[in-house]
Amino acid sequence: MNILIIGGGGVVGQKLAQALVKSGMLRGQAITRITLADVVDPAPVAAPFEIRTMICDIADPASVAECVSKDTDVIYLLAAIVSAHAEEDFDAGMKINLFGTYNVLERCRALGTSPVVVFTSSIAVYGGEAQDPLGDHSFPNPQTSYGMQKAAGELFINDYSRKGFIDGRAFRLPTISVRPGKPNRAASSFMSSILREPLNGQEAVCPVDADFLHYYLSPRRCVDNLIKGAELAGDDIGQNRVMQMPGTSLSIKQLIDAMTAVAGPEPAKLIRWDAQPDIKKIVSGWRWDIHADKAERLGLKADDSFEDNIRYYLEDDKPAA
Amino acid sequence: MNILIIGGGGVVGQKLAQALVKSGMLRGQAITRITLADVVDPAPVAAPFEIRTMICDIADPASVAECVSKDTDVIYLLAAIVSAHAEEDFDAGMKINLFGTYNVLERCRALGTSPVVVFTSSIAVYGGEAQDPLGDHSFPNPQTSYGMQKAAGELFINDYSRKGFIDGRAFRLPTISVRPGKPNRAASSFMSSILREPLNGQEAVCPVDADFLHYYLSPRRCVDNLIKGAELAGDDIGQNRVMQMPGTSLSIKQLIDAMTAVAGPEPAKLIRWDAQPDIKKIVSGWRWDIHADKAERLGLKADDSFEDNIRYYLEDDKPAA
């Protein structure tokens, strides 16, 4: 079992690799190699089998051809230009999120090996005139270019799977929180930083109101779901290979209350409330009344409570003092 | 008012040009030029203003740049590789239907003129696990590559409009019947030929059963709707620039009964019933429980009865004996 993680240098890619190493198996077979590919050389992970790291620019078909090979069994396609960045730089978003996805799928088609492809879409596909409640059967009317590019990627995954070019499955990720590391250019970045920075003893800015509702999943549970997602049999998924990954709808206040319940009252005092119209404009187009019926039926899971999300951060990610 | 029709050599493109010439006006302004662009040099139409014809390959950005210019006010983007052809030749479908659409929109973006773009999508975007009844709010789960490419084009139209690069609107065309001319490589081709050929005194083959249901619109009413579609104000359309164009759900038997009601009993005797599994496989994935709420609210219309579709063919298109 030969696994390629494109976007293997990112937070989810690294955690996924670690979880795969820990399990040693995927789809009932022993893992023999994991390749971590990213636009900057990804950090390797320790493993009792071969770990390769390589630079891959999915906007370049030749670069894609170097990392997707005849013996690649499972591809995780996690690489993306995130929301605020793709909104600001339309060309970059198209190049990576749309044509990059196309290049990976075209490489699979050219090889004729029909690998399993796990594509991470996003709840950013919902928006505009799509009617609540949202889920697997909603019309995608994204209000960001990032969401549009992800929705187009979903269409590719379905059609390439239908044609037998790949055995694809796409999951609309909830916003991942608590995300470790530094803020990024995702408009949702604050949804982790208002917890992460205070838990690390640092100040953070909350650009929206306390009653702002959103749909969340912990990195740990997201990785569990991505592994389960690769293991699903194509026939069990059906004609629509795209589904919502389970998450939980919560207000900013509920996130902070969970932090206080786990870590005491001090971290919440480090949050500075400072409305930011640019961020608000993007995220207010996002939606939260989201349901993941199909994925839940197939065994994927949301977190049990946001207290878990806080605990996972403290256990897995909090930097040593 | 300068109008460009890409796909101007096709049945709908030619009829649209004739109707625009007849009206002389679009969006409240006198038409000063119509350019008919197509992959083979389109036939000109007679007009009291300038008519240009030109060859355009939308797969080639340089060719697109030649026909979309700074003074283009309205673009009708009708050109496409049709369903059975795109299913058979995946690359051709992607090149024209997906990248061709992208090239036209990118040209508009580069010009910075935000022209009105009327894009013809299709009911082929429905399928798979999309739930009846279908319409503006359905999840597109197309079961052909043509449908996938059209659904991706819809996403582009919405996002390029949201960003202000174009003032777009996309209409999911019902199957156009009675279509004049020769059969084409659309899987739906028989839905016209079983009427057109008998009305011309020729034999035709029906590859599906008499109770096969589908969703139809006459060429004449389609053109009316495309003109109305260009005239809608963007603000009246809202955040979803994509909508179902009104049509009527009918069985093959109802089509034939309408033909008999208008033209007498002889034509129906020229239909030979011969099941064709390849065609049936494609069209049985298509859907008919379709509603066009938004377009109807905005003033677009279905035919009053299929007898009209037959009459329009006899009046507009039947070749002289």
XYZ file of C-alpha atoms in Angstrom:
642
model
C 0.000 0.000 0.000
C 1.638 3.059 -1.412
C 0.206 6.400 -0.277
C 0.823 9.873 -1.660
C -0.188 12.941 0.346
C -0.225 16.081 -1.794
C -0.200 18.920 0.671
C 1.820 16.627 2.930
C 3.636 19.552 4.517
C 0.463 21.131 5.882
C -1.134 20.668 9.268
C -3.637 18.052 8.136
C -1.130 16.321 5.836
C 1.434 15.901 8.613
C -1.109 14.643 11.140
C -2.558 12.285 8.555
C 0.893 10.842 7.830
C 1.521 10.337 11.545
C -1.827 8.598 12.000
C -1.180 6.347 8.991
C 2.243 5.422 10.383
C 0.639 4.590 13.721
C -1.954 2.343 12.081
C 0.488 0.770 9.605
C -2.463 -0.325 7.452
C -4.903 1.201 4.981
C -7.717 -0.516 3.125
C -6.724 -3.822 4.731
C -3.137 -3.722 3.452
C 0.173 -2.985 5.140
C 1.546 0.429 4.208
C 4.882 0.114 2.397
C 5.503 3.747 1.530
C 4.155 7.225 2.252
C 5.204 10.089 -0.009
C 4.753 13.585 1.361
C 4.620 16.100 -1.472
C 4.197 19.834 -1.082
C 5.150 23.114 -2.647
C 7.900 23.498 -0.064
C 9.814 20.394 1.014
C 7.634 18.800 3.703
C 9.011 17.583 7.026
C 9.448 13.800 7.057
C 7.705 11.657 9.695
C 9.322 8.720 11.481
C 8.086 5.353 10.219
C 9.089 1.666 10.082
C 8.620 1.803 6.299
C 9.775 4.141 3.543
C 8.897 7.833 3.832
C 9.629 10.016 0.826
C 9.400 13.769 0.790
C 9.319 15.761 -2.397
C 8.543 19.147 -3.823
C 5.486 19.184 -6.054
C 3.800 22.087 -7.800
C 0.385 20.758 -8.825
C -0.001 23.659 -11.250
C 2.721 21.974 -13.320
C 1.740 18.653 -14.989
C 5.392 17.563 -15.209
C 5.818 18.037 -11.466
C 2.605 16.086 -10.842
C 3.884 13.259 -13.068
C 6.956 12.958 -10.856
C 4.988 12.315 -7.703
C 1.999 10.323 -8.989
C 3.341 7.044 -10.349
C 2.047 3.698 -11.545
C 2.454 2.179 -8.087
C 0.537 4.928 -6.245
C -2.496 3.244 -4.650
C -4.052 6.086 -2.671
C -3.712 9.834 -3.226
C -4.737 12.388 -0.646
C -5.190 15.672 -2.489
C -5.113 18.235 0.320
C -3.109 21.042 -1.316
C -4.956 24.332 -1.782
C -4.675 28.083 -1.903
C -6.842 29.050 1.062
C -9.926 31.236 1.032
C -8.779 34.812 1.652
C -5.662 34.236 -0.463
C -7.693 32.846 -3.405
C -10.116 35.745 -3.056
C -7.293 38.254 -3.278
C -5.273 36.473 -5.982
C -7.810 35.009 -8.406
C -5.142 33.557 -10.714
C -3.325 31.749 -7.920
C -6.570 30.146 -6.762
C -7.486 29.010 -10.258
C -3.986 27.717 -10.928
C -3.720 25.584 -7.804
C -7.262 24.818 -6.696
C -8.828 24.270 -10.100
C -6.107 23.427 -12.613
C -3.937 21.749 -9.976
C -6.768 19.361 -9.153
C -7.341 18.778 -12.864
C -3.616 18.052 -13.382
C -3.591 15.396 -10.660
C -6.713 13.729 -12.046
C -5.382 13.881 -15.602
C -2.176 12.190 -14.454
C -4.250 9.378 -12.922
C -6.220 9.068 -16.138
C -3.038 8.915 -18.220
C -1.622 6.170 -15.972
C -4.822 4.123 -16.243
C -4.359 2.809 -12.694
C -7.578 4.208 -11.183
C -6.093 5.022 -7.760
C -8.207 5.975 -4.767
C -8.253 9.782 -4.642
C -9.378 11.519 -1.449
C -10.099 15.178 -2.205
C -10.673 17.754 0.499
C -13.454 20.132 -0.437
C -14.893 22.680 1.963
C -18.069 24.061 3.491
C -17.130 27.186 1.504
C -19.074 25.612 -1.406
C -22.298 26.600 0.398
C -23.589 30.126 0.182
C -25.689 32.621 -1.710
C -29.127 31.258 -2.501
C -28.524 27.712 -1.264
C -31.349 26.830 1.100
C -30.898 25.747 4.721
C -30.426 23.116 5.976
C -27.319 22.436 3.906
C -25.692 19.131 3.098
C -25.059 16.516 0.469
C -28.036 17.602 -1.653
C -27.587 21.377 -1.571
C -26.933 23.491 -4.627
C -23.408 24.904 -4.359
C -23.596 28.688 -4.698
C -20.232 29.651 -3.197
C -19.536 33.293 -2.419
C -15.761 33.002 -2.646
C -13.547 31.939 -5.524
C -12.043 29.325 -3.215
C -15.511 27.798 -2.765
C -16.118 27.899 -6.516
C -12.825 26.142 -7.209
C -13.582 23.469 -4.613
C -17.091 22.944 -6.031
C -15.602 22.505 -9.510
C -13.076 20.045 -8.071
C -15.993 18.048 -6.626
C -17.545 17.841 -10.092
C -14.241 16.555 -11.489
C -13.950 13.930 -8.725
C -17.449 12.658 -9.500
C -16.967 12.514 -13.247
C -13.471 11.013 -13.214
C -14.828 8.372 -10.825
C -17.884 7.704 -12.986
C -15.609 7.234 -15.982
C -13.380 4.851 -13.973
C -10.305 7.111 -14.275
C -10.042 7.240 -10.475
C -11.852 5.812 -7.459
C -12.565 9.206 -5.961
C -14.248 10.568 -2.903
C -14.511 14.195 -1.826
C -15.219 15.469 1.657
C -16.375 18.961 2.496
C -14.258 19.738 5.505
C -15.739 21.765 8.340
C -13.465 24.503 9.632
C -10.657 22.740 11.456
C -10.237 24.007 15.015
C -8.101 24.068 17.076
C -5.509 24.203 14.297
C -1.910 24.256 15.511
C 0.839 26.480 14.193
C 0.610 30.010 12.893
C -2.328 31.976 11.496
C -2.663 31.446 7.723
C -4.403 33.354 4.938
C -7.691 31.504 5.369
C -10.483 33.870 6.387
C -11.292 31.248 9.013
C -7.835 31.516 10.558
C -9.151 33.379 13.617
C -11.442 30.455 14.484
C -8.350 28.654 15.712
C -6.165 31.571 16.762
C -8.667 32.930 19.319
C -8.219 29.604 21.151
C -4.679 28.574 20.244
C -2.928 31.825 21.102
C -4.670 32.209 24.498
C -3.982 28.541 25.312
C -0.330 29.361 24.553
C -0.532 32.406 26.856
C -0.673 34.930 24.008
C -3.173 37.575 22.984
C -5.467 37.002 19.995
C -7.954 39.116 18.049
C -11.541 38.024 17.442
C -12.836 39.870 14.342
C -16.493 38.770 14.664
C -19.176 38.819 17.354
C -19.572 36.191 20.085
C -22.803 34.911 18.560
C -21.177 34.173 15.180
C -22.107 30.573 14.291
C -19.885 28.212 12.365
C -19.269 24.498 11.750
C -16.175 22.897 13.310
C -14.126 19.728 13.505
C -10.907 18.933 15.386
C -7.763 18.038 13.413
C -7.622 14.652 15.159
C -11.168 13.672 14.163
C -10.651 15.096 10.674
C -7.697 12.752 10.173
C -9.741 9.783 11.462
C -12.406 10.685 8.900
C -9.896 11.047 6.054
C -8.572 7.558 6.809
C -12.087 6.141 7.026
C -12.861 8.044 3.811
C -10.094 6.261 1.925
C -11.284 2.899 3.228
C -14.881 3.241 2.013
C -15.784 1.020 -0.925
C -16.722 3.075 -3.977
C -19.941 1.099 -4.420
C -21.033 1.985 -0.895
C -20.642 5.680 -1.681
C -22.849 5.591 -4.765
C -23.146 8.005 -7.665
C -22.317 11.078 -5.650
C -18.747 10.708 -4.448
C -18.978 14.076 -2.697
C -20.202 14.400 0.864
C -20.179 16.665 3.853
C -17.706 15.567 6.538
C -19.433 15.628 9.970
C -18.844 18.644 12.196
C -20.624 20.615 14.901
C -22.359 24.018 14.680
C -21.234 26.292 17.471
C -21.067 29.979 18.364
C -17.801 31.767 19.185
C -19.096 31.985 22.740
C -19.468 28.181 22.891
C -15.869 27.726 21.694
C -14.600 30.070 24.391
C -16.777 28.470 27.071
C -15.307 25.061 26.127
C -11.800 26.517 26.439
C -12.661 27.911 29.860
C -14.169 24.578 30.966
C -10.951 22.740 30.060
C -8.223 25.327 30.720
C -9.709 27.706 33.297
C -10.700 31.377 33.025
C -7.319 32.936 32.121
C -7.075 32.197 28.362
C -10.393 33.900 27.527
C -9.059 37.130 29.019
C -6.398 37.220 26.291
C -9.009 37.636 23.520
C -9.273 41.160 22.142
C -12.552 41.884 20.319
C -11.871 43.962 17.217
C -14.393 43.825 14.347
C -12.679 43.452 10.952
C -15.019 44.249 8.065
C -12.930 42.423 5.398
C -12.935 39.129 7.276
C -16.544 39.609 8.338
C -17.595 40.146 4.740
C -16.175 36.782 3.668
C -17.224 34.695 6.647
C -20.719 36.146 6.907
C -21.373 34.537 3.504
C -20.436 31.181 5.008
C -23.039 28.892 6.437
C -23.467 26.853 9.583
C -26.785 24.909 9.356
C -24.945 21.948 7.861
C -25.712 18.233 8.028
C -23.561 15.267 7.081
C -26.150 12.514 6.673
C -24.311 10.417 4.118
C -20.930 10.507 5.841
C -22.511 9.664 9.195
C -24.316 6.714 7.588
C -20.944 5.574 6.223
C -19.293 5.805 9.659
C -17.548 9.200 9.680
C -17.938 11.192 12.897
C -18.061 14.682 14.392
C -16.335 15.498 17.683
C -18.227 14.491 20.802
C -17.897 17.994 22.320
C -15.755 21.081 21.705
C -14.050 20.392 25.045
C -12.460 17.473 23.148
C -11.150 19.869 20.500
C -9.466 21.893 23.255
C -8.031 18.759 24.927
C -6.719 17.424 21.603
C -4.872 20.702 21.075
C -3.327 20.539 24.529
C -2.368 16.860 24.081
C -1.224 16.910 20.474
C -0.051 20.370 19.609
C 0.592 22.849 22.400
C 4.243 23.908 22.169
C 6.326 23.057 25.218
C 6.746 26.148 27.404
C -25.277 47.556 -28.809
C -22.688 45.169 -30.068
C -23.544 41.479 -29.782
C -21.296 38.455 -30.163
C -22.796 34.992 -30.629
C -20.229 32.247 -30.054
C -21.768 29.161 -31.602
C -23.410 31.514 -34.092
C -23.396 28.876 -36.820
C -25.576 26.465 -34.865
C -29.336 26.102 -34.937
C -29.978 28.218 -31.857
C -27.278 30.758 -32.767
C -28.724 31.374 -36.224
C -32.295 31.664 -34.972
C -31.165 33.976 -32.198
C -29.388 36.233 -34.696
C -32.506 36.357 -36.887
C -34.694 37.229 -33.905
C -32.274 39.950 -32.785
C -32.255 41.422 -36.304
C -36.055 41.409 -36.296
C -36.212 43.212 -32.966
C -33.357 45.609 -33.763
C -32.965 46.316 -30.048
C -31.484 44.650 -26.987
C -31.404 45.937 -23.416
C -33.124 49.103 -24.568
C -30.485 50.001 -27.141
C -30.417 49.804 -30.940
C -28.264 46.940 -32.181
C -25.327 48.232 -34.251
C -23.503 44.974 -34.904
C -23.918 41.225 -34.524
C -20.857 39.007 -34.807
C -21.470 35.342 -35.520
C -18.466 33.264 -34.457
C -18.161 29.512 -34.778
C -15.649 26.765 -35.364
C -16.693 26.657 -39.007
C -17.522 29.925 -40.766
C -21.154 30.618 -39.840
C -23.775 31.643 -42.388
C -24.455 35.396 -42.265
C -27.971 36.717 -41.661
C -29.515 39.675 -43.492
C -29.688 42.836 -41.383
C -29.954 46.629 -41.669
C -26.792 46.893 -39.530
C -23.362 45.291 -39.633
C -23.172 41.476 -39.494
C -19.738 39.949 -39.085
C -18.964 36.277 -39.368
C -15.756 34.766 -38.112
C -14.078 31.526 -37.259
C -13.390 31.104 -33.558
C -11.929 28.161 -31.680
C -12.757 28.842 -28.040
C -10.148 26.273 -26.979
C -7.553 28.800 -28.200
C -7.239 31.995 -26.109
C -5.750 33.902 -29.075
C -8.754 33.034 -31.197
C -11.085 34.122 -28.395
C -9.215 37.430 -28.118
C -9.936 38.093 -31.788
C -13.683 37.842 -31.401
C -14.259 39.280 -27.916
C -13.235 42.929 -28.024
C -13.456 46.044 -25.906
C -16.672 47.114 -27.640
C -18.486 43.786 -27.149
C -21.538 44.524 -24.990
C -23.292 41.146 -24.912
C -21.825 37.689 -25.479
C -23.972 34.641 -26.090
C -21.799 31.623 -25.318
C -23.677 28.785 -27.017
C -20.772 26.754 -28.422
C -20.408 23.219 -27.040
C -19.342 19.670 -27.751
C -22.666 17.853 -27.333
C -23.447 15.050 -24.909
C -22.713 11.779 -26.705
C -19.673 13.339 -28.383
C -18.254 14.624 -25.072
C -18.923 11.233 -23.493
C -16.985 9.476 -26.231
C -14.153 12.014 -26.522
C -13.418 13.196 -22.991
C -10.583 15.503 -24.076
C -12.673 17.274 -26.696
C -15.422 17.928 -24.151
C -12.989 19.311 -21.586
C -11.198 21.421 -24.190
C -14.312 23.115 -25.551
C -16.946 22.905 -22.833
C -14.745 23.557 -19.831
C -11.569 25.328 -20.958
C -13.347 27.061 -23.830
C -15.794 28.621 -21.391
C -12.913 29.570 -19.114
C -11.052 31.180 -22.038
C -14.028 33.367 -22.942
C -14.486 34.470 -19.339
C -10.765 35.116 -18.909
C -10.817 37.292 -22.017
C -13.645 39.341 -20.512
C -11.721 39.646 -17.263
C -8.588 40.790 -19.096
C -10.573 43.443 -20.982
C -12.130 44.744 -17.777
C -15.356 45.635 -19.614
C -17.716 43.339 -17.652
C -19.917 42.430 -20.643
C -23.240 40.628 -20.283
C -22.512 36.925 -20.839
C -25.407 34.559 -21.533
C -24.234 30.975 -21.057
C -26.291 27.983 -22.136
C -26.113 25.200 -19.601
C -28.268 22.092 -19.789
C -30.630 19.821 -17.890
C -27.799 17.289 -18.237
C -26.407 18.778 -14.985
C -29.133 16.868 -13.111
C -28.693 13.184 -12.373
C -27.385 10.569 -9.982
C -28.424 11.235 -6.419
C -30.043 14.624 -7.031
C -33.498 14.522 -5.495
C -36.737 15.175 -7.401
C -38.224 17.643 -8.030
C -35.259 19.284 -9.718
C -34.610 22.934 -10.319
C -32.623 25.964 -9.306
C -31.749 24.561 -5.892
C -30.803 20.995 -6.844
C -27.364 19.516 -6.310
C -25.802 18.905 -9.722
C -24.722 15.258 -9.910
C -24.415 14.873 -13.701
C -24.003 11.418 -15.155
C -22.271 12.565 -18.334
C -19.039 14.482 -18.820
C -21.028 17.029 -20.839
C -23.220 17.648 -17.796
C -20.152 17.934 -15.553
C -18.554 20.468 -17.900
C -21.748 22.529 -18.034
C -22.095 22.438 -14.232
C -18.499 23.671 -13.904
C -19.259 26.413 -16.441
C -22.195 27.485 -14.248
C -19.845 27.830 -11.278
C -17.518 29.984 -13.371
C -20.406 32.209 -14.518
C -21.483 32.748 -10.918
C -18.013 33.516 -9.618
C -16.908 35.740 -12.488
C -20.174 37.664 -12.015
C -19.704 37.913 -8.257
C -16.217 39.299 -8.829
C -17.578 41.813 -11.375
C -15.508 40.371 -14.252
C -18.714 39.772 -16.246
C -22.434 40.344 -15.835
C -23.294 36.695 -16.369
C -26.402 34.583 -16.474
C -26.649 30.874 -17.218
C -29.726 29.011 -18.359
C -30.171 25.271 -18.206
C -31.756 24.578 -21.552
C -34.424 21.916 -21.840
C -34.004 19.591 -24.807
C -34.827 21.684 -27.856
C -37.498 20.091 -30.018
C -38.393 20.212 -32.848
C -34.832 21.031 -33.865
C -34.369 21.629 -37.611
C -31.554 20.259 -39.731
C -29.747 16.970 -39.454
C -29.301 14.639 -36.484
C -26.238 15.570 -34.388
C -24.095 13.729 -31.847
C -26.283 14.717 -28.915
C -27.826 11.667 -27.252
C -31.063 13.662 -27.372
C -30.914 13.969 -31.166
C -33.752 11.465 -31.651
C -36.106 13.665 -29.614
C -36.297 15.919 -32.647
C -35.664 13.447 -35.450
C -38.667 11.248 -34.608
C -40.815 14.316 -35.384
C -38.761 16.227 -37.930
C -38.055 13.351 -40.323
C -41.706 12.139 -40.397
C -42.925 15.733 -40.874
C -40.524 15.849 -43.844
C -41.958 12.564 -45.151
C -38.981 10.481 -44.070
C -38.553 7.496 -41.795
C -37.013 7.925 -38.304
C -35.882 5.588 -35.541
C -37.099 5.925 -31.944
C -34.510 4.286 -29.643
C -36.586 4.483 -26.427
C -40.071 3.465 -25.301
C -43.221 5.545 -25.830
C -43.526 6.274 -22.106
C -40.018 7.809 -21.894
C -40.404 11.182 -20.180
C -38.315 14.202 -20.926
C -38.314 18.015 -20.660
C -38.746 20.041 -23.866
C -38.754 23.538 -25.323
C -39.224 24.762 -28.888
C -36.362 26.593 -30.647
C -38.593 29.664 -31.082
C -39.421 29.948 -27.370
C -35.817 29.158 -26.449
C -34.650 32.138 -28.481
C -37.307 34.370 -26.864
C -35.977 33.271 -23.487
C -32.344 33.873 -24.434
C -33.221 37.431 -25.468
C -35.203 37.976 -22.287
C -32.287 36.406 -20.410
C -29.864 39.011 -21.737
C -32.250 41.795 -20.801
C -32.633 40.851 -17.138
C -30.918 43.184 -14.702
C -28.179 41.414 -12.766
C -29.566 42.661 -9.463
C -32.938 41.074 -10.238
C -31.253 37.695 -10.724
C -29.498 37.736 -7.377
C -26.527 35.749 -6.101
C -27.265 32.657 -8.179
C -26.896 33.661 -11.823
C -27.795 30.104 -12.891
C -31.362 29.052 -13.485
C -33.483 26.454 -15.172
C -35.047 27.703 -18.413
C -38.761 26.781 -18.481
C -39.811 23.705 -20.431
C -42.516 21.036 -20.376
C -42.295 17.406 -19.199
C -43.798 15.076 -21.804
C -43.716 11.435 -22.864
C -42.646 10.347 -26.355
C -46.295 9.369 -26.878
C -47.407 12.926 -26.095
C -44.932 14.329 -28.633
C -46.258 11.996 -31.308
C -49.895 12.687 -30.396
C -49.186 16.427 -30.781
C -47.660 15.766 -34.202
C -50.725 13.771 -35.215
C -53.063 16.497 -33.915
C -51.330 19.118 -36.073
C -50.196 17.140 -39.140
C -52.563 14.178 -39.348
C -51.947 10.454 -38.881
C -49.377 9.800 -41.654
C -46.115 11.090 -40.046
C -46.410 8.824 -36.977
C -46.440 5.793 -39.285
C -42.896 6.670 -40.385
C -41.465 6.059 -36.873
C -39.613 2.777 -36.510
C -39.196 1.592 -32.900
C -35.737 0.148 -32.360
C -34.293 0.094 -28.828
C -30.664 1.320 -28.721
C -28.929 0.418 -25.437
C -26.106 2.999 -25.818
C -28.493 5.924 -26.224
C -30.855 4.522 -23.608
C -28.018 4.245 -21.100
C -27.208 7.944 -21.411
C -30.730 9.331 -21.560
C -32.110 7.123 -18.781
C -29.714 8.971 -16.444
C -31.393 12.231 -17.472
C -34.255 13.670 -15.515
C -37.643 15.133 -16.282
C -39.260 16.274 -13.000
C -37.854 19.737 -13.538
C -39.149 23.137 -12.426
C -38.068 26.612 -13.476
C -39.409 28.735 -10.636
C -36.851 31.514 -10.786
C -36.916 31.955 -14.566
C -40.715 31.970 -14.585
C -40.722 34.611 -11.875
C -38.356 36.659 -14.047
C -40.627 36.336 -17.095
C -39.154 33.450 -19.106
C -41.698 31.009 -20.515
C -42.301 27.407 -21.568
C -44.294 26.566 -24.709
C -48.062 26.693 -24.327
C -48.476 23.179 -25.782
C -46.362 20.772 -27.824
C -48.724 21.357 -30.750
C -47.035 24.770 -30.872
C -43.610 23.112 -31.141
C -44.877 21.171 -34.168
C -46.439 24.289 -35.740
C -43.273 26.333 -35.215
C -41.293 23.644 -37.042
C -43.710 23.679 -39.964
C -43.735 27.504 -40.100
C -40.062 28.211 -39.451
C -38.031 25.242 -40.583
C -39.684 22.617 -42.747
C -37.706 22.474 -46.021
C -39.713 23.374 -49.138
C -40.796 20.181 -50.943
